[in-house]
Short mmCIF file of C-alpha atoms and ligand atoms in Angstrom, two decimals:
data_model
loop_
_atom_site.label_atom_id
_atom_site.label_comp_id
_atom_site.label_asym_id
_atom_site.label_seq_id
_atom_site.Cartn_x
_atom_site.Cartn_y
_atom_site.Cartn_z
CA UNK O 649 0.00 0.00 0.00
CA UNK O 650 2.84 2.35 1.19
CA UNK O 651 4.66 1.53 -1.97
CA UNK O 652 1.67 2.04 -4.48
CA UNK O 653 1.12 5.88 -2.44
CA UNK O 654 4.87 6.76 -2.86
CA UNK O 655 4.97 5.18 -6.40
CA UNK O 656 1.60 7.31 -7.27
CA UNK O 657 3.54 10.75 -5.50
CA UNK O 658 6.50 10.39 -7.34
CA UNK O 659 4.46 10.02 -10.72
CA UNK O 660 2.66 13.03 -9.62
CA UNK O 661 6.00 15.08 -8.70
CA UNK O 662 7.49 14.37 -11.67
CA UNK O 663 4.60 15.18 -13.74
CA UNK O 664 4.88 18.78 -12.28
CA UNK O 665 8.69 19.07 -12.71
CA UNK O 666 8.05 18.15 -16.56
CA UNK O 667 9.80 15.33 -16.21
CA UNK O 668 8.73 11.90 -16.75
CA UNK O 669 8.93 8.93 -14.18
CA UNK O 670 12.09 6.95 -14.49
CA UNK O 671 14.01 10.15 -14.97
CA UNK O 672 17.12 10.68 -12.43
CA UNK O 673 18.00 14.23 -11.81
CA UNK O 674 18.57 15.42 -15.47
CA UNK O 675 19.29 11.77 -16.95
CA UNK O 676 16.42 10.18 -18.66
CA UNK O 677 16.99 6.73 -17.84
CA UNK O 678 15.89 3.53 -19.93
CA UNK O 679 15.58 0.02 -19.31
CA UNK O 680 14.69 -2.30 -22.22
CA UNK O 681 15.80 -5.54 -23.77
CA UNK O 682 19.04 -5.51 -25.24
CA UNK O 683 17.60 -5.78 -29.39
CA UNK O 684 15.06 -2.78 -28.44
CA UNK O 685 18.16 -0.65 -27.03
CA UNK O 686 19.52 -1.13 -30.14
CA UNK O 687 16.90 -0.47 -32.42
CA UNK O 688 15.94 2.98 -30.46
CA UNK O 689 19.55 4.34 -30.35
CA UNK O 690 19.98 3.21 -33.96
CA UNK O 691 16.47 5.06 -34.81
CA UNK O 692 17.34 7.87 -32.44
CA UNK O 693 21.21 8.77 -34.83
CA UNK O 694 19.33 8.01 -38.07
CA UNK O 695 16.48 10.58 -37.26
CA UNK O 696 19.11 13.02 -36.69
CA UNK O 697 21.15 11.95 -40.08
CA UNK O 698 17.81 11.90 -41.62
CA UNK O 699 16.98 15.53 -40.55
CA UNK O 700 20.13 17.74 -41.11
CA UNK O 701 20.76 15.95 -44.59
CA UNK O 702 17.46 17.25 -44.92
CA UNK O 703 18.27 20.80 -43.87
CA UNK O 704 22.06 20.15 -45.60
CA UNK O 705 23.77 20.10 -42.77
CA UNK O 706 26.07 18.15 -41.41
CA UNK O 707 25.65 15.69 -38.49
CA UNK O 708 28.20 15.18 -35.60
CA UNK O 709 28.50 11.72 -34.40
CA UNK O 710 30.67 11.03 -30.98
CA UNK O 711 31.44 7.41 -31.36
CA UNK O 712 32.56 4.70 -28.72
CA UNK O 713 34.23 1.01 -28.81
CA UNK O 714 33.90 -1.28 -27.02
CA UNK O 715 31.51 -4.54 -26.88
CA UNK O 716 27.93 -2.27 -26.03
CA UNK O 717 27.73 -0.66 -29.38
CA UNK O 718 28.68 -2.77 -31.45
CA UNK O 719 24.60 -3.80 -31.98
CA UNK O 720 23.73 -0.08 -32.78
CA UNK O 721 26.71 0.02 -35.47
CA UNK O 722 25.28 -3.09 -36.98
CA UNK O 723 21.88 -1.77 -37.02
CA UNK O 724 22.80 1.10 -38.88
CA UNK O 725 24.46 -0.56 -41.36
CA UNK O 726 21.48 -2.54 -41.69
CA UNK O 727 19.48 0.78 -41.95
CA UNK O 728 22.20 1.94 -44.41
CA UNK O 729 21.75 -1.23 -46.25
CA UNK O 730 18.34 -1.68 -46.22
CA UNK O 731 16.40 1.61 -45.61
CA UNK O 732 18.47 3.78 -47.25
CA UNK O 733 20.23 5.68 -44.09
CA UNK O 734 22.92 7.70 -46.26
CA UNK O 735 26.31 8.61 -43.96
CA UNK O 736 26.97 10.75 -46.68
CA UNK O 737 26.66 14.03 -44.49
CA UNK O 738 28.09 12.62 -41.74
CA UNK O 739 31.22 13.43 -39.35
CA UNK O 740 32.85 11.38 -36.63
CA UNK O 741 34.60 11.50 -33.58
CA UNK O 742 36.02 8.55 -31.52
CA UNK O 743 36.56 8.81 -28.14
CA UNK O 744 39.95 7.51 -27.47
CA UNK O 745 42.56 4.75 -28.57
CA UNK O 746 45.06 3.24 -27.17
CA UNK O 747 48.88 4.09 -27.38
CA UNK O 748 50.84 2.91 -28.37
CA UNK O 749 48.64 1.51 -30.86
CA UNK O 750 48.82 1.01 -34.83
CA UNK O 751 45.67 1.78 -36.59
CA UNK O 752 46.02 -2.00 -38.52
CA UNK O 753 47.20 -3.93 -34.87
CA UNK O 754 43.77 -6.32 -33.82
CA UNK O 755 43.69 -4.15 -30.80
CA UNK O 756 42.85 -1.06 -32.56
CA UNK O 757 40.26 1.05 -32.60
CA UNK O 758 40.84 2.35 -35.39
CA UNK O 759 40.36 -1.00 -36.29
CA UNK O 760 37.03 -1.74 -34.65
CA UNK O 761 35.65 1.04 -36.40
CA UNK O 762 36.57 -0.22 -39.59
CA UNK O 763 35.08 -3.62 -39.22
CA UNK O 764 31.49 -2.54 -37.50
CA UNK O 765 30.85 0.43 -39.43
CA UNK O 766 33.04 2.58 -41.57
CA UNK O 767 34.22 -0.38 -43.59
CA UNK O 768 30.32 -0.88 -44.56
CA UNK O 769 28.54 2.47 -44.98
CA UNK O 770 29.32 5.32 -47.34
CA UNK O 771 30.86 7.67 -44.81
CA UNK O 772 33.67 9.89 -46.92
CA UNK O 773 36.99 8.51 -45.37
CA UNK O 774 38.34 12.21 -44.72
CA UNK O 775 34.88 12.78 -42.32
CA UNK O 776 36.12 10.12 -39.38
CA UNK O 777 38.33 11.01 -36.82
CA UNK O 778 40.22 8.87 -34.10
CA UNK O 779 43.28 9.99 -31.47
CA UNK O 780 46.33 8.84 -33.35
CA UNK O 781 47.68 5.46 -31.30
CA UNK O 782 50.93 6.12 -33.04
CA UNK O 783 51.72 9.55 -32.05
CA UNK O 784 55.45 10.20 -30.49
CA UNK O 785 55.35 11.20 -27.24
CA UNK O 786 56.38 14.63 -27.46
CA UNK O 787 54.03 15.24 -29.87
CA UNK O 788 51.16 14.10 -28.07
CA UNK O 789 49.67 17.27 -26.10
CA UNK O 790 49.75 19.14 -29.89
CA UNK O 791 47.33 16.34 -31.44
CA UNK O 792 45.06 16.52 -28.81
CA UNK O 793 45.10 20.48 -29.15
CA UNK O 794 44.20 19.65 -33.15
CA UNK O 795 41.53 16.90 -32.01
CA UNK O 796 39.46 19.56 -29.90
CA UNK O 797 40.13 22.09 -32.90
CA UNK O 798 38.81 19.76 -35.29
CA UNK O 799 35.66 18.72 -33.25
CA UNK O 800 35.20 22.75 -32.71
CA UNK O 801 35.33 23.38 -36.38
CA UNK O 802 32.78 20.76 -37.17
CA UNK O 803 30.55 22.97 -34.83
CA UNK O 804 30.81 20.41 -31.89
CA UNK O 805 29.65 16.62 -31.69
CA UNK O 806 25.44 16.39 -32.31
CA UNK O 807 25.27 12.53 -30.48
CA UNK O 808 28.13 11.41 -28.35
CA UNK O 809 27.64 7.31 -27.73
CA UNK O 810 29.33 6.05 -24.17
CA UNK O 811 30.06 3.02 -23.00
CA UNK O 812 31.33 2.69 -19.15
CA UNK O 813 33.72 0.67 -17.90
CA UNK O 814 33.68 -1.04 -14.63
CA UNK O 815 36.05 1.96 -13.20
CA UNK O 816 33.22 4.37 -13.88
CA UNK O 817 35.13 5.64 -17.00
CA UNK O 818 33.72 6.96 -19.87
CA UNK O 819 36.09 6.93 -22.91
CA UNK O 820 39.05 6.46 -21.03
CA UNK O 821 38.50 8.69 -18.01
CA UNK O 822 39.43 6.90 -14.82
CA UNK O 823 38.36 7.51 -11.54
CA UNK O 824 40.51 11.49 -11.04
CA UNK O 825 39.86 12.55 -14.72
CA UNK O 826 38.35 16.45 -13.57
CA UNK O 827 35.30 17.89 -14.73
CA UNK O 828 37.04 20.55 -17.46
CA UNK O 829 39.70 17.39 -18.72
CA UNK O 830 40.28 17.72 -22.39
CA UNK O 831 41.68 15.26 -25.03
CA UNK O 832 44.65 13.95 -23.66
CA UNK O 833 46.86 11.74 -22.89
CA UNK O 834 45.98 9.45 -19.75
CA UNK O 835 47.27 6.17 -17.86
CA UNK O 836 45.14 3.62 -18.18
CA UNK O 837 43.39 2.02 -14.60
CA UNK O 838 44.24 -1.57 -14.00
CA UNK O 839 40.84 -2.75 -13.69
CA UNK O 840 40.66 -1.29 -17.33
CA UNK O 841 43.86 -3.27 -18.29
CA UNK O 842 42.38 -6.19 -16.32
CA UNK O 843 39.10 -6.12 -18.42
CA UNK O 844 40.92 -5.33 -21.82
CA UNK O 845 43.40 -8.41 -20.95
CA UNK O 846 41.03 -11.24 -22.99
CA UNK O 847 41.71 -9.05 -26.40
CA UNK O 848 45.30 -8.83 -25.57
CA UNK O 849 45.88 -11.98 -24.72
CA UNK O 850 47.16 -11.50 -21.30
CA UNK O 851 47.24 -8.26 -19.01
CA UNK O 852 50.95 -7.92 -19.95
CA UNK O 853 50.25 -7.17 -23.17
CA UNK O 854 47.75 -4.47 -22.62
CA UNK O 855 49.33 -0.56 -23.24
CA UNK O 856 49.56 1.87 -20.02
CA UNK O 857 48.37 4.49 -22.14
CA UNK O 858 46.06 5.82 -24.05
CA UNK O 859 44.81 9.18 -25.40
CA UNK O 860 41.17 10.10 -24.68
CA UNK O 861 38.38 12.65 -25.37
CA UNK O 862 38.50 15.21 -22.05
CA UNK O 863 35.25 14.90 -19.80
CA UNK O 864 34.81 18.54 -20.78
CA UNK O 865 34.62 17.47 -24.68
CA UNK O 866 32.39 14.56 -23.88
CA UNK O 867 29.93 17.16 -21.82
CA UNK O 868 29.84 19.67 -25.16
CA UNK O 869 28.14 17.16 -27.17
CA UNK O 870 24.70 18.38 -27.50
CA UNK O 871 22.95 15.19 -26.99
CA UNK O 872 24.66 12.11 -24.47
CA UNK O 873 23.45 8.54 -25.02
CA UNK O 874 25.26 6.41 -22.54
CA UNK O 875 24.80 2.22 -22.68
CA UNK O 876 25.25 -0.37 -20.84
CA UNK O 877 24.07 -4.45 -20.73
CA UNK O 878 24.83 -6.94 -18.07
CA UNK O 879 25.21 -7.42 -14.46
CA UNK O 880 28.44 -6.84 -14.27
CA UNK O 881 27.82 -2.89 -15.20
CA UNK O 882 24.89 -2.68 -12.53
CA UNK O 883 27.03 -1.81 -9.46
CA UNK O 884 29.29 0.87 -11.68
CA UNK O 885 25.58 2.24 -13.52
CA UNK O 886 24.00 2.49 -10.00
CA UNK O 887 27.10 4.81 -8.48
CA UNK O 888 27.51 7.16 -12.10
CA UNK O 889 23.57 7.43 -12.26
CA UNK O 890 22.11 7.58 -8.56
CA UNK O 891 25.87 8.58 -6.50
CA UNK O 892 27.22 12.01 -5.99
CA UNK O 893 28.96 13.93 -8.54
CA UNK O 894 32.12 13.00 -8.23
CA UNK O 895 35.54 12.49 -10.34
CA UNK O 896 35.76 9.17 -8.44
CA UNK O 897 33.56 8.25 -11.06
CA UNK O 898 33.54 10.05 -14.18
CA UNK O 899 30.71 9.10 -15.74
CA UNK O 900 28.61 11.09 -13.00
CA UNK O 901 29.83 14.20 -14.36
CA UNK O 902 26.45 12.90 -16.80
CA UNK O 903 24.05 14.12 -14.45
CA UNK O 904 25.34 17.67 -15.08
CA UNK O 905 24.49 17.73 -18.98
CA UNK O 906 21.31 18.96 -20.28
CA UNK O 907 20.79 16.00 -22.51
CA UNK O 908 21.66 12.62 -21.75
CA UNK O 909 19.70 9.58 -22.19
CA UNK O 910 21.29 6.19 -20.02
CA UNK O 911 19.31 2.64 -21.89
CA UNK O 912 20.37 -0.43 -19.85
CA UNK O 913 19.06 -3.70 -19.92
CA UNK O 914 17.08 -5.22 -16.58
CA UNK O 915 20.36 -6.62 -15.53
CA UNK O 916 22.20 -3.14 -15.92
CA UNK O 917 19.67 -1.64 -13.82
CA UNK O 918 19.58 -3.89 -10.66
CA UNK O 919 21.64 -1.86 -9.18
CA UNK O 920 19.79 1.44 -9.40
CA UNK O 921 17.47 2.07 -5.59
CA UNK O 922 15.15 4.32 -7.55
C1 GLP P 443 36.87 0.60 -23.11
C2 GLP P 443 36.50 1.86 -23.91
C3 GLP P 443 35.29 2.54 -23.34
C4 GLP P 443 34.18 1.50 -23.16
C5 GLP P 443 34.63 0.44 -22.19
C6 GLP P 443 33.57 -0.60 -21.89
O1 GLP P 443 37.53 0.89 -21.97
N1 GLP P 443 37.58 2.79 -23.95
O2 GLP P 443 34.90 3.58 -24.19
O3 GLP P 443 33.02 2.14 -22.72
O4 GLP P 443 35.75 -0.19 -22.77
O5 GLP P 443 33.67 -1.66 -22.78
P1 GLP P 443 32.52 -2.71 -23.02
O6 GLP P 443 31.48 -2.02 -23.81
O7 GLP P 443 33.18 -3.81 -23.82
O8 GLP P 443 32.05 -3.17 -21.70
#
């Protein structure tokens, strides 16, 4: 009984704050089956394609690795394939890669992105953009410079996609990474190196470095779609969605931006109290 009154008071509140139950603070927060969350993020970045090639514009895409979305990049190739979803207008910007790291090496993201999307879509080869793994060291805080140049010039990223690893990182933001952090270079967390291990074959093998997107550039993006599937997320969701804003776990810098949408499937969200 107590339970249906609070359930009925909060739908009631949050019909008078214009927001809509389920929200937390600012994030809109969405729990659905793994195939659904792909289908609406898919539908959500081709809408968007859709409408500025419409307007001839160009549309910003933020893009993550990672095993989460790789299911959105093959439903848009599907869309591409099938419903004629032109990439055409489109401009991208990874989130990080690893260094060192050639862009042909397994590892790479470079790599990754190759094989799940640009390799199969019509995306002009001069419009995608990743943090070069093969950068000297001493050349490394100028690149990042001319990666937040070149995201400015393409008037800022429309749809950044996030992942989150277990650290609470987003790109490669460990537990630290401030509020106004910028692209650059970063030591990787060993519960990241841990978890990246299986593609390495071995821990050993995985680099100490990387070069990411800045928490700061992540937050520009004008619309945030952050993912995550299985239980082993639900404790590291529960903290970056419900927990204090804190740089202990980067990905609650989230519930700061205007426009971010968290999907997670039912064992993603076991976590969450609310
Ligand atoms: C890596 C990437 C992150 C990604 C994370 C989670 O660390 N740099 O961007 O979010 O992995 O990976 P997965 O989606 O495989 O759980």
């Amino acid at each position: 009984m107590f339970g249906y009154f609070s359930a009925a008071k909060r739908f009631l509140k949050s019909l008078s704050s214009g927001r809509r139950p389920g929200d937390r603070g600012r994030l809109i927060v969405r729990v659905v089956a793994r195939e659904e969350a792909n289908a609406l993020v898919a539908a959500e970045i081709a809408a968007l394609i859709r409408a500025r090639t419409a307007a001839g514009k160009p549309c910003v895409l933020g893009l993550a690795t990672g095993s989460t979305p790789t299911g959105i990049y093959a439903e848009l190739v599907r869309l591409h394939r099938e419903e004629n979803l032109s990439f055409a207008n489109v401009v991208t910007f990874n989130l990080d890669e690893y260094l060192p790291m050639g862009p042909e090496e397994p590892q790479s993201y470079h790599r990754f992105m190759h094989e799940h999307l640009f390799d199969h879509v019509d995306l002009r080869p001069g419009n995608t953009h990743l943090p070069d793994g093969m950068v000297p060291v001493g050349q490394v805080t100028d690149a990042c410079a001319m990666y937040e140049r070149q995201i400015r010039e393409a008037g800022w990223v429309d749809i950044q996609l996030l992942g989150i690893g277990r650290t609470g990182h987003i790109g490669f933001n460990e537990p630290g990474s401030a509020a106004d952090s910028r692209t650059r270079l970063v030591d990787l967390h060993e519960t990241t190196r841990l978890d990246a291990a299986r593609d390495f074959s071995g821990e050993a093998n995985v680099p100490r470095t990387a070069v990411t997107m800045g928490v700061a550039t992540i937050l520009e993006a004008r619309q945030v779609i952050l993912m995550a599937f299985g239980e082993a997320k639900a404790a590291v969701v529960a903290r970056a969605v419900e927990g204090p804003v804190t740089s202990a776990v980067p990905a609650s810098f989230l519930q700061t931006h205007p426009n971010t949408m968290v999907v997670l499937d039912e064992p993603a969200a076991t976590g969450l109290a609310r």
